[in-house]
Coordinates of C-alpha atoms and ligand atoms in Angstrom, one line a residue:
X1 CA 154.4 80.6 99.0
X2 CA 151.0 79.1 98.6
X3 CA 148.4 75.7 99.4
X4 CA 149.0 72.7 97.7
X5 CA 148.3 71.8 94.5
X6 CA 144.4 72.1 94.9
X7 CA 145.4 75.7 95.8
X8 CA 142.9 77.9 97.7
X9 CA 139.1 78.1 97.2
X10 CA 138.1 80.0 93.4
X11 CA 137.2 83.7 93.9
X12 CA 133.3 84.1 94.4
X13 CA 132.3 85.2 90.6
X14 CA 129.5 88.0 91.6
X15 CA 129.3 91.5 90.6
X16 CA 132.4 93.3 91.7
X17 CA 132.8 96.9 91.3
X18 CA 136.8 98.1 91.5
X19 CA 138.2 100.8 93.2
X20 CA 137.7 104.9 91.5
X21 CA 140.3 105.0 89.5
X22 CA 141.2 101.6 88.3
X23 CA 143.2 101.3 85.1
X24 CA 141.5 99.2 82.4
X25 CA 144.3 98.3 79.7
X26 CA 145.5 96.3 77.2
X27 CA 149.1 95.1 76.4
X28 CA 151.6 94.2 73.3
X29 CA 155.4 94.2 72.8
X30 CA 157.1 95.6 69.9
X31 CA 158.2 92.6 68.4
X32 CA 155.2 91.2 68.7
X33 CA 153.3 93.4 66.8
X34 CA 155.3 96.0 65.0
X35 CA 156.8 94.6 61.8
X36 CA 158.5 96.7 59.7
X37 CA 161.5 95.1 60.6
X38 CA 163.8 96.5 58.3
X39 CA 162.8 100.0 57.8
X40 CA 163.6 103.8 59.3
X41 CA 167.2 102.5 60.4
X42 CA 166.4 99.2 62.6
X43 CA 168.7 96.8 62.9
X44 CA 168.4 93.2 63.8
X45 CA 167.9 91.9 67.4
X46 CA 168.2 88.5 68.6
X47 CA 164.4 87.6 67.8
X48 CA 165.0 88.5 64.2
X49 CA 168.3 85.6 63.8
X50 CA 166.4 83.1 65.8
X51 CA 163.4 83.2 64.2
X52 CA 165.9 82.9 61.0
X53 CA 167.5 79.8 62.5
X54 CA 165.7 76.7 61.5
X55 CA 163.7 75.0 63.4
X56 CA 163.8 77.8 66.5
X57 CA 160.2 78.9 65.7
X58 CA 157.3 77.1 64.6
X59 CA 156.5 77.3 61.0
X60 CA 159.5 79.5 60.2
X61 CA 157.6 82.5 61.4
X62 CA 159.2 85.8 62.0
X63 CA 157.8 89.5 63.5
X64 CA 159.0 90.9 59.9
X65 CA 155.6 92.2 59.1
X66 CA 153.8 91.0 62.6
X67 CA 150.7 93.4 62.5
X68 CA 152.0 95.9 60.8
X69 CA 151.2 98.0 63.5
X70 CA 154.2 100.1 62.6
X71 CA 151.8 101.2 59.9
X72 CA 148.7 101.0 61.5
X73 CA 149.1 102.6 65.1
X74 CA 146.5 105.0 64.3
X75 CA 144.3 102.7 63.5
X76 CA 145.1 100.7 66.4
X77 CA 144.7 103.7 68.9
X78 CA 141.2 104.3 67.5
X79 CA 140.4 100.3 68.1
X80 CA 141.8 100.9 71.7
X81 CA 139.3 104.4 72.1
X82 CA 136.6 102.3 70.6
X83 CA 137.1 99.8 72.9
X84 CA 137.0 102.3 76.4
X85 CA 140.6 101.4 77.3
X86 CA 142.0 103.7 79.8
X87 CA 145.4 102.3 79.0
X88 CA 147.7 100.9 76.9
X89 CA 151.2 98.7 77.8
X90 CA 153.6 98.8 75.0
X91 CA 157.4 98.2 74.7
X92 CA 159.7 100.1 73.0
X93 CA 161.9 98.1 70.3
X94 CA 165.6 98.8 71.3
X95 CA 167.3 97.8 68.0
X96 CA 164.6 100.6 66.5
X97 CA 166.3 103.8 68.3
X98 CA 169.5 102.2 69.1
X99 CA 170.0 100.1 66.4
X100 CA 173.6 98.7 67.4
X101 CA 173.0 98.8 71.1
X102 CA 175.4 101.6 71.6
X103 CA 175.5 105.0 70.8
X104 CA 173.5 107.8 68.7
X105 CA 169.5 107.2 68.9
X106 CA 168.1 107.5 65.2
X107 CA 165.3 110.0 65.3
X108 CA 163.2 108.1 63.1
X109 CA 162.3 105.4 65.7
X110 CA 162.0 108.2 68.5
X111 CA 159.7 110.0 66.1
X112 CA 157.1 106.9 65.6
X113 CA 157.3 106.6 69.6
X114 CA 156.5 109.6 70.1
X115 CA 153.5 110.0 67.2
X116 CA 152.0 106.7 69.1
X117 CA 151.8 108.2 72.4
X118 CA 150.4 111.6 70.6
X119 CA 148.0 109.4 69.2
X120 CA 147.0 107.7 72.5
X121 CA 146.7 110.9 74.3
X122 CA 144.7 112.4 71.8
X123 CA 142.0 109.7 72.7
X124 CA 142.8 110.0 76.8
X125 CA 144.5 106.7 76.4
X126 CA 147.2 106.7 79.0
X127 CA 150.6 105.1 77.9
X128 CA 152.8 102.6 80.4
X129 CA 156.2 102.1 78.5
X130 CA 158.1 98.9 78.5
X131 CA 161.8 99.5 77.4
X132 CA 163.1 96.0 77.6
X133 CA 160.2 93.2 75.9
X134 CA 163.2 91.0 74.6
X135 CA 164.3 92.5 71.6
X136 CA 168.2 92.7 72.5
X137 CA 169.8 94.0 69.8
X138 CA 172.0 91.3 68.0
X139 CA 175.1 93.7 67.7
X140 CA 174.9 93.2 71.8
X141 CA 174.7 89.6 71.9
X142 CA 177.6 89.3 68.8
X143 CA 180.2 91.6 69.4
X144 CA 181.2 92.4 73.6
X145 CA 183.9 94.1 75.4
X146 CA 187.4 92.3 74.5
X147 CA 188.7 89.7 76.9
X148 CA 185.5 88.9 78.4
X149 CA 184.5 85.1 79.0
X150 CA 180.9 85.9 79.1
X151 CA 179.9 85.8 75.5
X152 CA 177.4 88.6 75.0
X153 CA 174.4 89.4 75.6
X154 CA 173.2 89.3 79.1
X155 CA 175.7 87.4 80.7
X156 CA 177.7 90.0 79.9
X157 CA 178.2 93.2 82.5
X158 CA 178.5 95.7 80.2
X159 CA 175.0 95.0 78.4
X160 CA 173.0 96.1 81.6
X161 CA 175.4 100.0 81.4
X162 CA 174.1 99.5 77.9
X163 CA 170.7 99.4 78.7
X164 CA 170.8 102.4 80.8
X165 CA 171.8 104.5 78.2
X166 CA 168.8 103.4 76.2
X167 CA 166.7 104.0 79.0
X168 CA 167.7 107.5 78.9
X169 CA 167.5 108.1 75.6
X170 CA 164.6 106.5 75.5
X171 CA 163.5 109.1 78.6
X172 CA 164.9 111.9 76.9
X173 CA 162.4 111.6 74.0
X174 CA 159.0 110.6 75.5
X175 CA 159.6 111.6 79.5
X176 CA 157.1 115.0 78.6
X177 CA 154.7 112.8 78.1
X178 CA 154.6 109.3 79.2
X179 CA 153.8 108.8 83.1
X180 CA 154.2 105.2 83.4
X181 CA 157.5 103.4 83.3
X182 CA 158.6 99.7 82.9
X183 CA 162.2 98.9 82.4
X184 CA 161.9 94.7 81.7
X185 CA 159.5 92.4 81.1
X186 CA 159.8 88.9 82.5
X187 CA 163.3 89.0 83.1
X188 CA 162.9 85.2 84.0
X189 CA 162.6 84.4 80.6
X190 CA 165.1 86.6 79.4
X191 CA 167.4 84.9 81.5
X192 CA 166.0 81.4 81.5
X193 CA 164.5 80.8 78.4
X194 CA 166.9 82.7 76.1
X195 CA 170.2 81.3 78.2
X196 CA 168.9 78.2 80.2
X197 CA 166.2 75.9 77.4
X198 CA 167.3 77.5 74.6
X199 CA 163.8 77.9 73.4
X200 CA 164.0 82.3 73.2
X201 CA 166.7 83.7 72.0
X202 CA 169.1 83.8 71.6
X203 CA 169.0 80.2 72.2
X204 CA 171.8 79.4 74.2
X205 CA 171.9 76.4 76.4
X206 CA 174.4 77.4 79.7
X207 CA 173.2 77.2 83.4
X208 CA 175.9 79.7 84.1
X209 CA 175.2 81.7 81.6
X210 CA 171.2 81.9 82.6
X211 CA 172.8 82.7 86.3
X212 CA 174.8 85.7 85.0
X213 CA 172.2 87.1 82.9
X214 CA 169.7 87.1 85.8
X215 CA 171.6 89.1 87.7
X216 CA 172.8 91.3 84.9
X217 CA 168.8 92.0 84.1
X218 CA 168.7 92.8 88.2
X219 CA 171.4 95.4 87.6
X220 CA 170.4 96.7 84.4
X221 CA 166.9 97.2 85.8
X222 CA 168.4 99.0 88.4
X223 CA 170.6 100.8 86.2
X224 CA 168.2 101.4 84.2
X225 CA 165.7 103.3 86.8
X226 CA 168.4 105.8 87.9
X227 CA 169.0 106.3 84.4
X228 CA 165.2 107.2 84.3
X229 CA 165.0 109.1 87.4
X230 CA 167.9 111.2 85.9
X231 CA 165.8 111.9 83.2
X232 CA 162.3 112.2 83.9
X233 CA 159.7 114.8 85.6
X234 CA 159.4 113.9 89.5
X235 CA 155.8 112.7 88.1
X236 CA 156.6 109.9 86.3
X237 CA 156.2 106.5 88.0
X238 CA 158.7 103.6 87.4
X239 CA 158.9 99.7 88.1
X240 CA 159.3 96.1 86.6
X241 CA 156.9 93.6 85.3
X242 CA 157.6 90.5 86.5
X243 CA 156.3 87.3 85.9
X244 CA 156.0 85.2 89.7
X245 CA 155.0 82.1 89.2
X246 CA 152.9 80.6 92.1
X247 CA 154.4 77.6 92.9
X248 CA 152.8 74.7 94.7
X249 CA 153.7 71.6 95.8
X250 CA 152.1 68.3 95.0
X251 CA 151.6 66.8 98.0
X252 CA 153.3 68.4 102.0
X253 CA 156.0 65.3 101.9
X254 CA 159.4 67.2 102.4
X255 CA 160.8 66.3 99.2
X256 CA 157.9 68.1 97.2
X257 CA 158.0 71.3 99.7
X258 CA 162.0 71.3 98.8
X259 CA 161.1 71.5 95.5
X260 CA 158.8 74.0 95.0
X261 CA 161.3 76.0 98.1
X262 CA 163.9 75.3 94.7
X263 CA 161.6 76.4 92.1
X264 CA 159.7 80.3 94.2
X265 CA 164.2 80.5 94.8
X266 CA 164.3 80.5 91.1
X267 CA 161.6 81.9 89.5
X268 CA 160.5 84.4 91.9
X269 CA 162.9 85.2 94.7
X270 CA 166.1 85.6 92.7
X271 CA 164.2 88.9 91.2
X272 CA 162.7 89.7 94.3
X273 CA 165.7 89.1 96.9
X274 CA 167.7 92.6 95.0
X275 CA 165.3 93.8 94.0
X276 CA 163.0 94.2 97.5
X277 CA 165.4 93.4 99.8
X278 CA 168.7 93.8 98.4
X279 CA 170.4 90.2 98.5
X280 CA 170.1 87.4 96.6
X281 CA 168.6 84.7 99.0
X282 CA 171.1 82.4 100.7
X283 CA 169.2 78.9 99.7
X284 CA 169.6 80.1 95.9
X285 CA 173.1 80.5 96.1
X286 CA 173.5 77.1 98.0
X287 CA 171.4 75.5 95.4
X288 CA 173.4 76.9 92.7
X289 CA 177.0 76.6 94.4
X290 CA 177.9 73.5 92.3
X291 CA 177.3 75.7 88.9
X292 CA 179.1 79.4 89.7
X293 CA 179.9 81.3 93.0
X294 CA 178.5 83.8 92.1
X295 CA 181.5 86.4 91.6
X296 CA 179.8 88.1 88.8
X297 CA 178.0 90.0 91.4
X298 CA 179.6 93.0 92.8
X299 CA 178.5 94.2 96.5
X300 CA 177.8 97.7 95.4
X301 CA 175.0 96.1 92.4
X302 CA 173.0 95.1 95.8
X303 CA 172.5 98.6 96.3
X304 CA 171.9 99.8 93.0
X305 CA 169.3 96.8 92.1
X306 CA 167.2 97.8 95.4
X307 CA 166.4 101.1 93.7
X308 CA 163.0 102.0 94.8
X309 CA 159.5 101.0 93.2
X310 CA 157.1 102.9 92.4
X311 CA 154.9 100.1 91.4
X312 CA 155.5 96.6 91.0
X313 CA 154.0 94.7 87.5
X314 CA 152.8 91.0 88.2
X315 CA 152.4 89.2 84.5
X316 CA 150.1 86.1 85.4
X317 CA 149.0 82.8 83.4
X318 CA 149.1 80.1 85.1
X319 CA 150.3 78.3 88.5
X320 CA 153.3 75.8 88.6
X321 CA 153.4 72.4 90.3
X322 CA 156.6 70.5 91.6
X323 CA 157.5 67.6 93.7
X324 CA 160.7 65.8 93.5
X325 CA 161.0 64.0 90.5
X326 CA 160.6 60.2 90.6
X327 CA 161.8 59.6 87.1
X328 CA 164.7 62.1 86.6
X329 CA 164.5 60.9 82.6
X330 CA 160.4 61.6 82.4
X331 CA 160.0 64.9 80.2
X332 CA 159.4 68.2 82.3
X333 CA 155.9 70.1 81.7
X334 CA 157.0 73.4 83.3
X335 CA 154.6 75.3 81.0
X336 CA 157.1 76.5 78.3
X337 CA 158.2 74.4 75.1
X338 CA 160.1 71.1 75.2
X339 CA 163.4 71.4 75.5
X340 CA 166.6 69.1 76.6
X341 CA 168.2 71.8 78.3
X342 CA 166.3 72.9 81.9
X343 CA 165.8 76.3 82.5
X344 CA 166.3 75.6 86.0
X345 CA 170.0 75.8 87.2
X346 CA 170.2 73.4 90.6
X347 CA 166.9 72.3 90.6
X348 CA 167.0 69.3 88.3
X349 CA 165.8 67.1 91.2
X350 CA 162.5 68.7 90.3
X351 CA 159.2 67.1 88.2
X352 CA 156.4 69.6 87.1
X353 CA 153.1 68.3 86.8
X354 CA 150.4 69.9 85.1
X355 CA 148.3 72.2 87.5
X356 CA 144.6 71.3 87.9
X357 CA 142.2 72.8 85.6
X358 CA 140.9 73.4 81.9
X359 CA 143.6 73.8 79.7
X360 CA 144.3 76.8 77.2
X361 CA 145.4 76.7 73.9
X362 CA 149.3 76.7 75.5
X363 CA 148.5 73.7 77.4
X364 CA 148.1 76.2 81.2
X365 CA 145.7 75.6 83.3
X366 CA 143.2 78.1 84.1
X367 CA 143.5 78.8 88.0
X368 CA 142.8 82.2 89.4
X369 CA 143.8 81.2 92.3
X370 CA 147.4 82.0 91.5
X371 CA 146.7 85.5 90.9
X372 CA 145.0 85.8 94.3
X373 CA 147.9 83.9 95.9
X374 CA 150.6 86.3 94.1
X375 CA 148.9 89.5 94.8
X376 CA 148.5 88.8 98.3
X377 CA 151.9 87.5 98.6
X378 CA 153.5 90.5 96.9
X379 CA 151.5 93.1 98.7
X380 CA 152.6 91.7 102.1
X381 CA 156.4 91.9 100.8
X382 CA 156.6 95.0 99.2
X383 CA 154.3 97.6 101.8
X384 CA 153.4 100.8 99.9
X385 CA 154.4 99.4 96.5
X386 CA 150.9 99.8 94.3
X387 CA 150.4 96.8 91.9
X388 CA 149.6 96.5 88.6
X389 CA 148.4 93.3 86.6
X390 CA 150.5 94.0 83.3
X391 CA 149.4 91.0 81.7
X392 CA 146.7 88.3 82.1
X393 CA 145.4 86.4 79.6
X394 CA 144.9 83.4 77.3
X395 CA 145.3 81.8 73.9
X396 CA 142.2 79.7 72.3
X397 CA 141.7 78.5 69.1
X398 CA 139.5 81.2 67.2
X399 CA 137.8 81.3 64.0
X400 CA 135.9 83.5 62.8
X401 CA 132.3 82.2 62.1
X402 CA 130.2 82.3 58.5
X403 CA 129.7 86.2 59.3
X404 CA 132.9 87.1 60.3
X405 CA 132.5 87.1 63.9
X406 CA 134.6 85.9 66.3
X407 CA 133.1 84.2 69.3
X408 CA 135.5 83.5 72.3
X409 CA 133.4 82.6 75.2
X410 CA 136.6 80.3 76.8
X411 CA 138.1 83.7 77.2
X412 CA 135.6 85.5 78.8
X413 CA 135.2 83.0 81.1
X414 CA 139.1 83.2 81.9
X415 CA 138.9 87.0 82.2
X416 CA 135.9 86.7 84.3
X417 CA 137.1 84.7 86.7
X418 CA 140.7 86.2 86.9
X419 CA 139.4 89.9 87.2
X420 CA 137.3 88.3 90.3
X421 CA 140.7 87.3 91.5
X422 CA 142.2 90.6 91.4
X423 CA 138.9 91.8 93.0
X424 CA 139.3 89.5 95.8
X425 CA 142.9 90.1 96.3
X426 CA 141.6 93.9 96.5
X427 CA 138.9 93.4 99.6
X428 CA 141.7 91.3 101.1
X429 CA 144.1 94.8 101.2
X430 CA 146.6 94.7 97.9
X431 CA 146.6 97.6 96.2
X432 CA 146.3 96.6 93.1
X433 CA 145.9 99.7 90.8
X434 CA 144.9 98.5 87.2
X435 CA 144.7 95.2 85.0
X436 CA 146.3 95.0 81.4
X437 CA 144.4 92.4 79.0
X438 CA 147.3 90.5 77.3
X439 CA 146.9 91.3 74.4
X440 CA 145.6 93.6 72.5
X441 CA 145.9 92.2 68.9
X442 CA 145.9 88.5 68.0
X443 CA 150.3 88.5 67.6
X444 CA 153.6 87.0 67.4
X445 CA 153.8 84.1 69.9
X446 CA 157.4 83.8 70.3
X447 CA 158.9 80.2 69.4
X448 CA 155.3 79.6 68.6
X449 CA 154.7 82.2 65.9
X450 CA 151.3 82.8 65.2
X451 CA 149.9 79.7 66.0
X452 CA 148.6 81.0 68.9
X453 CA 146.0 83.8 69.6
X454 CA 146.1 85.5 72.1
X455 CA 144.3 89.0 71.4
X456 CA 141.0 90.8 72.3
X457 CA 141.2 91.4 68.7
X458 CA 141.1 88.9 65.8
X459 CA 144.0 89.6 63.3
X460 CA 143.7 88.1 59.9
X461 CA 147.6 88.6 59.1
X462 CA 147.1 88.0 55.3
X463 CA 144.3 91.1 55.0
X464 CA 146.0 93.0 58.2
X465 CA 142.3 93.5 59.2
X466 CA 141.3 93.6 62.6
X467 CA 137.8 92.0 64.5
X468 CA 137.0 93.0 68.5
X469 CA 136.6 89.1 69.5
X470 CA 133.3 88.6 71.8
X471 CA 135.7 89.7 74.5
X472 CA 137.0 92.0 73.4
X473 CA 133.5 94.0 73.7
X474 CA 132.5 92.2 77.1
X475 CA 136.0 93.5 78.2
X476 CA 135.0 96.9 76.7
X477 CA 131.7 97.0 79.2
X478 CA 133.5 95.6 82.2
X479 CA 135.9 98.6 82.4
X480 CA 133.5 101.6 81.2
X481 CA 131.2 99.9 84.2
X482 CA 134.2 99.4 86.8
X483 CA 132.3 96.4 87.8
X484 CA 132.5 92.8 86.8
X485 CA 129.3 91.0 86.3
X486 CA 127.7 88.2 88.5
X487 CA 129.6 85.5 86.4
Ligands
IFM1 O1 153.2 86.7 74.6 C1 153.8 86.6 75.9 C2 154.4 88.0 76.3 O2 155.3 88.4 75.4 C3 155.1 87.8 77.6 N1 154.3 87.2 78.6 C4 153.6 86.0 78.3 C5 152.9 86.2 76.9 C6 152.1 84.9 76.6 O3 153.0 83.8 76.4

């Protein structure tokens, strides 16, 4: 998919003025930020027991309170107005309207769904839902349909019909006025993290089980977008956020080109095969023959994942780098937390090495390179499908200073030279429509809790107050100029 590890020249950092029309947004999930975890009818999902199962998250944290956002969307909205930002990314929390995964939708979650987007139309803020940001509801991944093998969750079939009845009810209550659709994010990590590592929930450790959900988040997107075209005004847009990574191989010896041929198989084209072309690609299921045969796919999902796109969403961090591992017993540093288990089914002939580059706070590599690489790559495989960035971003260890501020000039450089990516990726023909900052708020890291800091916005979780970080404001001047400045 892309150069060699050195990858390909950085993106010229002078003024760049985007396209008429560009979407300027920030991004959160629902468990991320929401809290109230336990109130208006919500049940648990499978965040809520892992984070309750020791040693699963760092410091015992959990998304009970998060932000409090839950609370404090208004005053979040008028942050986001304050800020210029044309858009906002959230996700919908699925244990909130459908607490048991099945069945009635209680109002009371609808209701605060729909009051947010009120909110963020009220300031010209235009919504882009998520419906899937990993919050499974637990009753899915405890109790399944009798006599299956696959154990809940996504492995299981019936999970992805379950998700397209969310999506509908989830259409049925906000489809007057949302425009912008997302049915998962990162379905990689879904499957890979949360079935393959262990290290998401719900923790499990089974290659095959990592193989079935993948495809069961392929059908249950595609599931999930008739569902949505059933239910929504010929308007509304719909797609996916993936996360691609762009994988490069440390050096051109064969070896290292077969492993980063295993790793794009894994990580990219296993989403990208249904869902583009409508086949899973044949060196995947040769790589993976030893683990499953793959029976848990059914022809006619082929046709049902290849539903069409009316934009694609590319979440982007950091580049990967493979060759074929030397030391099969070194550790793997493949950008996500230590775990025995790989979240690679059939590749564990494969050694990551950390990509060239400062380091952020999660120990990526700042390369913009990747983005440029991606974009162009997914522009030239999906013709006519607009792109959107719908996350980009980076974690750094803030504080704020004697007055309160909070300077973050590691991150403006990050956004700097990433939005020049995007810019360059534009002159060279993707149409790339519009670039969410991940994140918003200073939130929930996952297995890391709240050790790491993501936001535009400085969130002091003890006083729930809120402080625009330094780049939060440059960010804020980027987008009401449409032009990035000579860096
Ligand atoms: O915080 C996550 C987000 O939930 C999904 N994409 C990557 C982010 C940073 O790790």
């Amino acid at each position: 998919m892309s150069p060699t590890a050195s990858g390909s020249p950085a993106p010229e950092a002078g003024t760049a003025r985007f396209p008429p029309g560009f979407l300027w947004g920030a991004a959160t999930a629902a468990y991320q930020i929401e809290g109230a975890a336990q109130e208006d009818g919500r049940s648990a999902s499978i965040w809520d027991t892992f984070c309750r199962t020791p040693g699963k998250v760092l410091g015992g944290d959990t998304g009970d309170v998060a932000c409090d956002h839950y609370h404090r969307f208004r005053d979040d909205v008028r942050l986001m107005a304050e800020l210029g930002l044309g858009a906002y990314r959230f996700s919908v929390s699925w244990p909130r309207v459908q607490p048991t995964g099945r069945g009635p939708a209680v109002q009371r979650g609808l209701d605060f769904y729909r009051a947010l987007v009120d909110e963020l139309l009220s300031h010209d803020i235009q919504p882009m839902v998520t419906l899937y940001h990993w919050d499974l509801p637990q009753e899915l991944e405890t109790s399944f349909p009798s006599g299956s093998s696959a154990g809940g969750g996504w492995p299981e079939r019936d999970t992805a019909q379950r998700f397209a009845e969310y999506a509908g009810i989830v259409a049925d209550a906000l489809g007057d006025r949302v425009g912008m659709w997302t049915t998962l994010n990162e379905p990689w990590c879904s499957a890979f993290l949360g079935y393959g590592s262990g290290v998401h929930a719900p923790g499990r450790t089974d290659p095959v089980a990592a193989l079935r959900a993948a495809h069961h988040l392929n059908l249950a997107h595609g599931l999930g977008a008739q569902a949505l075209r059933g239910a929504l005004p010929a308007r509304a847009q719909v797609g996916i956020c993936l996360n691609p990574s762009a994988v490069r191989p440390l050096t051109d010896a064969p070896e290292d080109l077969d492993a980063q041929r295993r790793i794009d198989a894994l990580a990219n084209r296993i989403f990208t095969g249904p869902l583009l072309k409508g086949a899973y690609p044949a060196d995947l299921l040769a790589d993976t023959s030893d683990i499953t045969d793959w029976s848990f796919v059914r022809p006619e999902d082929l046709a049902v994942i290849k539903h069409p796109l009316d934009f694609l969403g590319i979440n982007y961090y950091t580049p990967a780098v493979v060759s074929a591992a030397t030391d099969p017993a070194a550790p793997r540093r493949d950008g996500h937390n230590a775990s025995a288990h790989s979240p690679w089914p059939g590749a564990d002939g494969v050694a990551f090495h950390r990509a060239p580059g400062e380091l952020t706070a999660m120990d990526w590599a700042v390369d913009p390179t990747g983005l440029v690489d991606l974009l162009t790559e997914y522009a030239s495989q999906a013709p006519g499908v607009p792109l959107f960035i719908t996350e980009n971003g980076a974690a750094y260890e803030d504080r704020p200073d004697a007055e309160g501020r909070v300077h973050d000039p590691d991150r403006i450089r990050y956004l700097h030279a990433h939005l020049a990516a995007v810019h360059e990726a534009i002159r060279a023909g993707a149409d790339v429509r519009g670039y969410f900052l991940w994140s918003l708020l200073d939130n929930f890291e996952w297995a890391y809790g709240y050790s790491k800091r993501f936001g535009a916005v400085y969130v002091d979780y003890d006083a729930q107050t809120r402080t625009p970080k330094s780049s939060a404001r440059w960010y804020a001047r980027v987008a009401a100029n449409g032009e990035l400045p000579a860096g």
